Amino acid sequence: MATKRKTGPKKAPRKKYRPLRAAFLKLTLLALLIGTVGFIVYGSYLDKTIRRKFDGKRWSIPAVVYARPLELYVDLALTPETLEEELQLGGYRREQAAKDPGGYERGGNVIRLVTRDFAFADGLEKSAAVTVSFSGQRIASIKRTDSGETLPLVRLDPARIGSFHPREHEDRILLARKDLPNLLVKTLIAVEDRHFYRHFGVDPLAVIRAMFANIRAGETVQGGSTLTQQLVKNFFLDNRRTLWRKINEAVMAVLLEMHYSKDEILTAYANEIFLGQDGGRAVHGFGLASQFYFRRDLADISPAQIALLVGLIKGPSYYDPRRHVDRCLQRRQAVLDMMLAEGVIDREAHKTALAVKIEEGDTFQSGFNRYPAFLALVRRHLDRDYHEEDLTTDGLKILTTLDPQVQMQVERELSKTLAALEKQGKRQDLEGAVVVSSREGGEILAVAGGRKPRDSGFNRALDAMRPIGSLIKPAVYLTALQNGYTLASPVQDVALTLDNEGGKKWRPANFDKKEHGRVPLYEALAHSYNLATVRTGMDIGVEKVAANVRLLGVDRDFPPLPSFLLGAAPMTPLEVSQMYQTLASGGFYLPQRVIGEVLTADNKLVKRYGLSVEQRFGPELVFLLNTALKKVVSEGTGRGLGAYLPDSLQAAGKTGTSDDLRDSWFVGFTGDRLGVVWIGCDDNKPTGLTGATGALVAWGNIMRSLHPQVLELAEPPGIEWGKADLRGFAQSGSEGRAELLLPFIAGSMPQGAERPSASPLVEKIEDAGASIFNTIRGWFR
């Protein structure tokens, strides 16, 4: 009989997978350890990144460029329309009743305005409410609006005309925490981050709330990012919508809050946030946005305007008040409703703000590179003294010499003249360039680089090297006067043949293809006789003429070829302007200036660009030459100017035409301004225009619009007058006159010349008071 085997309690089977679980646990712990270490290392990296950028220079602030400040005084030649135009250019607002800085109102011939604070090199010009009354085309009185006190002078804050940006073309006006209005701060928190002062950088409740709102709507209608996270995204990260970026954003937001106070973060956000686009310039921060949209300082904007700016955060382009008014109104209303719900404003303020219309921006002019041709010249001058980084990151303030009134007239009249010339059957692709400067000080007041003033392309005023034709002739005759010639000296206007470059024969000819025989020197210049000019230049030496051109201010060497005497050497309009500036200044070389002062961002003077004067030619020589240049206008090739300006203006000038009518030039000066005009085609083909039929017309239109002063040449010591006998000369240009009163350097008067009892200019000079010659002579004293 078999026996039953006894069995004990059943044992649990061995777990053969226990070693695997242990290994997995170890790997998991190791991975967690590595992950923790990695997170700490990466967090440390992010922490250093945050502190390095946030503790350093947070933004690259572009240098801001300003026009000259407009100074108002009694009897200034200015109309209400012109003042209003300049106020608009400077960002002033036309209002029913001007109360705040940057506002003005107009009633007929009276303009009331409130100027804005502006820090000049000589101190802060405080805001003031003033009333300006006009009579005719001049200022009749200037008074304080509140007290009626008469003011001798009011200096307006200058218009912002451009800025030099780093590559990202961002612009902003930096604000401190104290500059942020409380209403803006409360609105910002109510709309964008209600728990800003309670969370640690990330708001979990806001994330959950946004998630449920988006699920209910079936689309993304609400975000859960805090202000701190938005700042991190805009300041440190890009806009890619990835999980990794969101993780970085959250971590960096927490780190940012660990190191910096809420007020620091809020202020940085207010300066960083993108709020619009101004052409190629990105508008960042509430400070610049307030100026851009409302022409007001941030401290002066209304609840409705604050709501509009805060509403733009959601989509500056989508809610752009200039392009999408209805959308902007809806968004502004939504923000105002939130302001009411959160107790930021009361019902009365809410009702008032809802009724406010969106301000029209049609008359607003951008402050971003408004005059690119002039700004290009400013940049070239600054490049001599400053590094690129200085101009694009340090927020320098550049106060220039640009006169907005002159610049606007130059742009208008050049464009109108070119269009009129094209209608006359000339080329349909005419271009032009203009440079206008102050006759006494050499400040460049306006520059046009082409007929499209906002085009920042090829700058013809600075870079178009074109043959100047007869504009070279004053240099030829100035050299002749230095070498024994007088205005009455006989010169032969007869044909000749010369060897030019490469041994080629050169046979110059007059424009009318005629010879005029024996003529006085002043007539050869006034009527622009080519043959007489070449003969005179060859007699005195082409090298001497070229040397004088350099002394006049064209800092280049020219080959001393005979064709140089008729302007075959190319120059830019800017070089021509500098050359004639020396003549207009009575022989004193004044390097033309476009910059007055440079200030730091905190208004400390960096450099003042003062007047530099060097006497390069005797005043008596230049007086003789300028007398002849006045005859160019009164009886020579420039006499067509009489159709635009009265003869009593006594302007001086010179026409210039290059071969085959490719280039049309005119240079002239009045009592207060010097102007250079070039007209031609970019393909260098003939225009069908001479200097008198093209550039002179534009010059006349421009100067007529500027109401120029009479040109009264100051007679220097050492000049005597005599009646030159013209009977021995050909009568082609002297209109049959037997004699002509001309000035001579003492001791050089021709024999037989009759001396008048007194200089014909003495009384005029005494009546005119301080003249340009006396002014410059005073600089040396």
Short mmCIF file of C-alpha atoms in Angstrom, two decimals, residues 69 247 251 296 305 320 358 369 438 463 480 527 601 721:
data_model
loop_
_atom_site.label_atom_id
_atom_site.label_comp_id
_atom_site.label_asym_id
_atom_site.label_seq_id
_atom_site.Cartn_x
_atom_site.Cartn_y
_atom_site.Cartn_z
CA PRO A 69 14.66 124.71 -33.20
CA ILE A 247 9.09 75.43 -20.73
CA VAL A 251 11.50 78.63 -15.97
CA ARG A 296 1.49 113.31 -26.45
CA GLN A 305 -6.01 106.53 -25.06
CA ASP A 320 -4.02 99.35 -35.86
CA ILE A 358 -10.32 107.54 -32.65
CA ASN A 369 14.10 109.11 -41.38
CA SER A 438 23.02 129.77 -45.01
CA ASP A 463 26.96 111.07 -54.80
CA ALA A 480 42.69 135.90 -63.44
CA HIS A 527 27.54 135.79 -70.85
CA ALA A 601 20.77 110.53 -23.65
CA TRP A 721 35.16 152.68 -58.58
#
